[in-house]
Coordinates of C-alpha atoms in Angstrom, one line a residue:
X789 CA -1.7 1.7 1.3
X790 CA 1.6 0.4 2.1
X791 CA 4.5 2.4 0.9
X792 CA 6.9 1.1 -1.7
X793 CA 10.7 1.2 -1.8
X794 CA 10.8 3.8 -4.5
X795 CA 13.8 5.6 -5.7
X796 CA 13.9 9.4 -6.1
X797 CA 11.5 10.3 -8.9
X798 CA 13.4 11.0 -12.1
X799 CA 12.4 12.6 -15.4
X800 CA 12.5 11.0 -18.8
X801 CA 16.1 12.3 -19.1
X802 CA 17.2 10.6 -16.0
X803 CA 17.7 13.7 -13.9
X804 CA 15.9 14.2 -10.6
X805 CA 12.5 15.8 -10.9
X806 CA 12.1 19.2 -9.4
X807 CA 11.1 19.4 -5.8
X808 CA 7.7 20.9 -4.8
X809 CA 8.0 23.9 -2.6
X810 CA 4.3 24.5 -2.2
X811 CA 3.7 22.8 1.1
X812 CA 6.2 21.9 3.8
X813 CA 7.1 18.2 3.7
X814 CA 5.8 17.7 7.3
X815 CA 2.3 18.8 6.2
X816 CA 2.4 16.5 3.2
X817 CA 3.6 13.7 5.4
X818 CA 0.7 14.2 7.8
X819 CA -1.7 14.4 4.9
X820 CA -0.4 11.1 3.4
X821 CA -0.7 9.4 6.8
X822 CA -4.3 10.6 7.1
X823 CA -5.2 9.6 3.6
X824 CA -3.8 6.1 3.9
X825 CA -5.0 5.7 7.5
X826 CA -8.6 6.4 6.5
X827 CA -8.4 4.2 3.4
X828 CA -9.4 1.1 5.5
X829 CA -12.5 2.9 6.7
X830 CA -13.4 3.8 3.1
X831 CA -12.9 0.2 2.1
X832 CA -15.3 -0.9 4.8
X833 CA -17.9 1.7 3.8
X834 CA -17.5 0.8 0.1
X835 CA -18.1 -2.9 0.7
X836 CA -21.4 -2.1 2.5
X837 CA -22.9 -1.2 -0.9
X838 CA -20.8 -3.0 -3.5
X839 CA -19.0 -6.2 -4.0
X840 CA -15.3 -6.3 -3.1
X841 CA -14.2 -6.6 -6.8
X842 CA -16.4 -3.6 -7.6
X843 CA -14.9 -1.6 -4.9
X844 CA -11.4 -2.4 -6.1
X845 CA -12.3 -1.7 -9.7
X846 CA -13.8 1.7 -8.8
X847 CA -10.8 2.5 -6.7
X848 CA -8.4 1.8 -9.6
X849 CA -10.6 3.8 -12.1
X850 CA -10.6 6.9 -9.9
X851 CA -6.9 6.5 -9.0
X852 CA -5.8 6.0 -12.7
X853 CA -7.8 9.1 -13.6
X854 CA -5.9 11.2 -11.1
X855 CA -2.6 10.0 -12.4
X856 CA -3.7 10.5 -16.0
X857 CA -4.4 14.2 -15.2
X858 CA -1.1 14.5 -13.5
X859 CA 0.7 13.0 -16.5
X860 CA -1.1 15.3 -18.9
X861 CA -0.2 18.4 -16.8
X862 CA 3.5 17.3 -16.6
X863 CA 3.4 16.2 -20.3
X864 CA 4.5 12.7 -19.3
X865 CA 4.0 9.8 -21.7
X866 CA 3.3 6.2 -21.0
X867 CA 6.4 4.0 -21.1
X868 CA 7.3 2.1 -24.3
X869 CA 8.6 -1.4 -25.0
X870 CA 6.8 -4.8 -24.6
X871 CA 9.4 -5.9 -22.0
X872 CA 8.5 -2.9 -19.7
X873 CA 4.8 -3.4 -20.2
X874 CA 5.2 -7.1 -19.4
X875 CA 7.0 -6.3 -16.1
X876 CA 4.4 -3.7 -15.3
X877 CA 1.6 -6.2 -15.8
X878 CA 3.1 -8.4 -13.1
X879 CA 3.7 -5.4 -10.8
X880 CA 0.1 -4.2 -11.3
X881 CA -1.1 -7.6 -10.1
X882 CA 1.2 -7.8 -7.1
X883 CA 1.0 -4.2 -6.0
X884 CA -2.5 -3.2 -6.9
X885 CA -5.0 -5.7 -8.2
X886 CA -4.3 -8.5 -5.7
X887 CA -3.7 -6.6 -2.4
X888 CA -6.5 -4.1 -3.1
X889 CA -9.0 -7.0 -3.7
X890 CA -7.8 -9.0 -0.8
X891 CA -8.2 -6.1 1.7
X892 CA -11.7 -5.5 0.3
X893 CA -12.7 -9.1 0.8
X894 CA -11.0 -9.2 4.2
X895 CA -13.1 -6.3 5.4
X896 CA -16.3 -8.2 4.8
X897 CA -15.6 -10.1 7.9
X898 CA -12.9 -8.2 9.9
X899 CA -13.0 -4.7 11.3
X900 CA -11.1 -1.9 9.4
X901 CA -8.9 -1.5 12.5
X902 CA -7.5 -5.1 12.2
X903 CA -7.0 -4.6 8.4
X904 CA -5.0 -1.5 9.1
X905 CA -2.8 -3.3 11.6
X906 CA -2.3 -6.2 9.2
X907 CA -1.1 -3.7 6.6
X908 CA 1.6 -2.7 9.1
X909 CA 3.2 -6.1 8.9
X910 CA 4.3 -5.4 5.3
X911 CA 7.8 -4.2 6.4
X912 CA 8.2 -7.5 8.3
X913 CA 7.4 -9.6 5.3
X914 CA 9.6 -7.4 3.2
X915 CA 12.6 -7.8 5.5
X916 CA 12.2 -11.6 5.6
X917 CA 11.9 -11.8 1.8
X918 CA 14.8 -9.4 1.1
X919 CA 17.2 -11.5 3.1
X920 CA 16.5 -14.3 0.7
X921 CA 15.9 -12.4 -2.6
X922 CA 18.2 -9.4 -2.4
X923 CA 21.9 -10.1 -1.9
X924 CA 22.6 -6.5 -0.8
X925 CA 20.4 -6.9 2.3
X926 CA 22.4 -8.6 5.0
X927 CA 20.9 -9.9 8.2
X928 CA 22.0 -8.2 11.4
X929 CA 21.1 -9.0 15.0
X930 CA 19.1 -5.9 15.3
X931 CA 17.0 -6.6 12.1
X932 CA 16.5 -10.2 13.0
X933 CA 15.4 -9.2 16.5
X934 CA 13.0 -6.7 14.9
X935 CA 11.5 -9.5 12.8
X936 CA 10.9 -11.6 15.8
X937 CA 9.4 -8.8 17.8
X938 CA 7.2 -7.8 14.9
X939 CA 5.7 -11.2 14.6
X940 CA 5.3 -11.4 18.4
X941 CA 3.2 -8.3 18.0
X942 CA 1.1 -10.0 15.3
X943 CA 0.4 -12.9 17.7
X944 CA -0.6 -10.3 20.3
X945 CA -3.0 -8.6 18.0
X946 CA -4.6 -11.9 17.1
X947 CA -4.9 -13.1 20.7
X948 CA -2.8 -16.2 20.2
X949 CA -2.9 -17.0 24.0
X950 CA -6.7 -17.3 23.8
X951 CA -6.6 -19.7 20.8
X952 CA -7.5 -16.8 18.4
X953 CA -11.0 -16.9 19.8
X954 CA -13.5 -14.5 18.2
X955 CA -11.2 -14.0 15.3
X956 CA -12.3 -14.5 11.7
X957 CA -9.5 -16.6 10.4
X958 CA -10.3 -16.3 6.7
X959 CA -10.6 -12.5 6.8
X960 CA -7.4 -12.1 8.8
X961 CA -5.5 -14.4 6.5
X962 CA -6.6 -12.4 3.5
X963 CA -5.4 -9.2 5.0
X964 CA -2.1 -10.7 6.0
X965 CA -1.7 -12.1 2.4
X966 CA -2.4 -8.6 1.1
X967 CA 0.3 -7.1 3.2
X968 CA 2.6 -9.9 2.0
X969 CA 1.9 -9.2 -1.6
X970 CA 3.4 -5.7 -1.4
X971 CA 7.0 -6.6 -0.6
X972 CA 6.8 -9.4 -3.2
X973 CA 5.9 -6.8 -5.8
X974 CA 8.5 -4.3 -4.6
X975 CA 11.3 -6.9 -4.9
X976 CA 10.0 -7.9 -8.4
X977 CA 10.1 -4.2 -9.4
X978 CA 13.6 -3.7 -8.0
X979 CA 14.8 -6.7 -10.0
X980 CA 13.1 -5.8 -13.3
X981 CA 12.5 -2.1 -13.5
X982 CA 15.3 -0.5 -11.4
X983 CA 17.2 2.0 -13.5
X984 CA 14.4 2.5 -16.0
X985 CA 14.7 5.6 -18.1
X986 CA 11.0 6.3 -17.5
X987 CA 9.8 8.4 -14.7
X988 CA 8.1 6.9 -11.6
X989 CA 4.9 8.8 -12.6
X990 CA 4.9 7.3 -16.0
X991 CA 5.6 3.8 -14.7
X992 CA 3.0 4.0 -12.0
X993 CA 0.4 5.5 -14.3
X994 CA 0.8 2.6 -16.6
X995 CA 0.8 0.2 -13.7
X996 CA -2.5 1.5 -12.4
X997 CA -3.9 1.4 -15.9
X998 CA -3.0 -2.3 -16.2
X999 CA -4.4 -3.1 -12.8
X1000 CA -7.7 -1.4 -13.9
X1001 CA -7.8 -3.6 -17.0
X1002 CA -7.2 -6.7 -14.9
X1003 CA -10.1 -5.9 -12.6
X1004 CA -12.3 -4.9 -15.5
X1005 CA -11.8 -8.4 -16.9
X1006 CA -12.3 -10.2 -13.5
X1007 CA -15.1 -8.2 -12.0
X1008 CA -17.9 -9.1 -14.4
X1009 CA -17.0 -12.8 -14.0
X1010 CA -17.6 -12.8 -10.3
X1011 CA -20.1 -10.0 -9.7
X1012 CA -23.4 -8.7 -11.1
X1013 CA -24.2 -5.1 -11.7
X1014 CA -25.8 -3.5 -8.7
X1015 CA -29.6 -2.9 -9.1
X1016 CA -29.3 0.6 -7.7
X1017 CA -26.6 3.1 -6.9
X1018 CA -25.8 3.5 -3.2
X1019 CA -24.5 7.0 -2.7
X1020 CA -22.4 6.8 0.5
X1021 CA -20.4 3.7 -0.5
X1022 CA -19.9 5.1 -4.0
X1023 CA -18.5 8.3 -2.5
X1024 CA -16.3 6.2 -0.3
X1025 CA -15.0 4.3 -3.4
X1026 CA -14.4 7.6 -5.2
X1027 CA -12.4 9.0 -2.3
X1028 CA -10.5 5.8 -1.9
X1029 CA -9.4 5.9 -5.5
X1030 CA -8.9 9.6 -6.1
X1031 CA -7.3 10.3 -2.7
X1032 CA -6.0 7.0 -1.3
X1033 CA -4.6 5.8 -4.6
X1034 CA -4.1 8.7 -7.0
X1035 CA -3.3 11.7 -4.9
X1036 CA -1.4 9.6 -2.3
X1037 CA 1.0 8.4 -4.9
X1038 CA 1.8 11.9 -6.1
X1039 CA 2.3 13.1 -2.5
X1040 CA 4.6 10.1 -1.8
X1041 CA 6.8 10.8 -4.8
X1042 CA 7.2 14.4 -3.7
X1043 CA 8.2 13.3 -0.3
X1044 CA 10.8 10.8 -1.6
X1045 CA 12.2 13.5 -3.8
X1046 CA 12.5 16.0 -1.0
X1047 CA 13.4 14.0 2.2
X1048 CA 14.4 10.6 0.7
X1049 CA 12.7 7.2 0.8
X1050 CA 13.7 6.4 4.4
X1051 CA 11.9 9.3 5.9
X1052 CA 9.0 9.0 3.5
X1053 CA 8.5 5.4 4.4
X1054 CA 8.0 6.3 8.1
X1055 CA 4.4 7.0 7.1
X1056 CA 3.9 3.2 7.4
X1057 CA 4.0 3.5 11.2
X1058 CA 1.2 6.1 11.4
X1059 CA -1.2 4.3 9.2
X1060 CA -2.4 1.6 11.7
X1061 CA -2.8 4.3 14.4
X1062 CA -5.0 6.4 12.2
X1063 CA -6.9 3.4 10.9
X1064 CA -7.6 2.2 14.4
X1065 CA -8.8 5.7 15.6
X1066 CA -11.0 6.1 12.5
X1067 CA -12.6 2.7 12.9
X1068 CA -13.3 3.1 16.6
X1069 CA -14.6 6.7 16.3
X1070 CA -16.6 6.6 13.1
X1071 CA -17.6 2.9 12.7
X1072 CA -18.0 2.0 16.4
X1073 CA -15.7 -0.9 16.0
X1074 CA -14.7 -2.6 19.2
X1075 CA -11.2 -2.5 20.5
X1076 CA -9.6 -5.0 22.8
X1077 CA -6.5 -4.1 24.9
X1078 CA -4.4 -6.5 22.8
X1079 CA -5.1 -4.6 19.6
X1080 CA -3.2 -1.4 20.4
X1081 CA -0.6 -3.2 22.4
X1082 CA 0.1 -5.7 19.7
X1083 CA 0.1 -2.9 17.1
X1084 CA 2.7 -1.0 19.0
X1085 CA 4.9 -4.1 19.2
X1086 CA 4.4 -4.7 15.4
X1087 CA 5.5 -1.1 14.7
X1088 CA 8.5 -1.4 17.0
X1089 CA 9.6 -4.6 15.2
X1090 CA 9.0 -3.1 11.8
X1091 CA 11.1 -0.1 12.7
X1092 CA 14.0 -2.3 13.8
X1093 CA 13.8 -4.3 10.5
X1094 CA 14.5 -1.0 8.6
X1095 CA 17.7 -0.3 10.5
X1096 CA 20.8 -0.4 8.4
X1097 CA 24.4 -0.9 9.2
X1098 CA 26.5 2.3 9.6
X1099 CA 29.2 0.9 7.4

């Protein structure tokens, strides 16, 4: 759900992939915001009929299928080389298998609105980690202030002044750990796969395939086959994978190619708003005043952490 710091999509020859003129980028931006915003609702519905690992596995199967079709249409091939596949295996775990599973388990006990807001903390974790792991990211007063403001917003969402009363600590911790996993994965990818001659579509297709294999191995060990098929949760899982994972990645790459990664990543700030609205309107989830106020503070802090020096 959280956007990655991807570079402009490139073809196998290393040249920028052609830009898509079919829909205006603002419409695609809005579509991506809606798709990822509703993903947390779909996770919640999916876990009402299936185990969290089963939801994640189904999501990855449908998402991989969409990317496989896209690769076939564009005549893309899977990347080659054991080194690349080894790095992609780690990336698949950090960016897909782990966070997808953590969010699914988290939503067993926390509302989808809170999960969506926890997802918005990903830029805060990313900024904190990049200051340590990436030498090109230098701390500035504005970015450090954004980090502090963002985590103040997290405490507001969680109701720290009330001693976190009424909060499921385990579910919230799982959701925050999921959001933390994304920037760890992004930094790993930047260090190991940056400058690859393979296209982003090829790399991501392989990454989702590997994540699917990982879940296919784990799921039978911790779950049992459902005794009957529950239609609505199954449809939710299918939509989560085909739209929230497969199609969303394709839209994101198109946006990065057309308007650049900075503008494309702004979708992060719309996701919790849509997730909250969807959870309240469609799932009748309760909403305390501290949730939207804290979310606004989190987003303000996250925006400041993305500020760059004008040098």
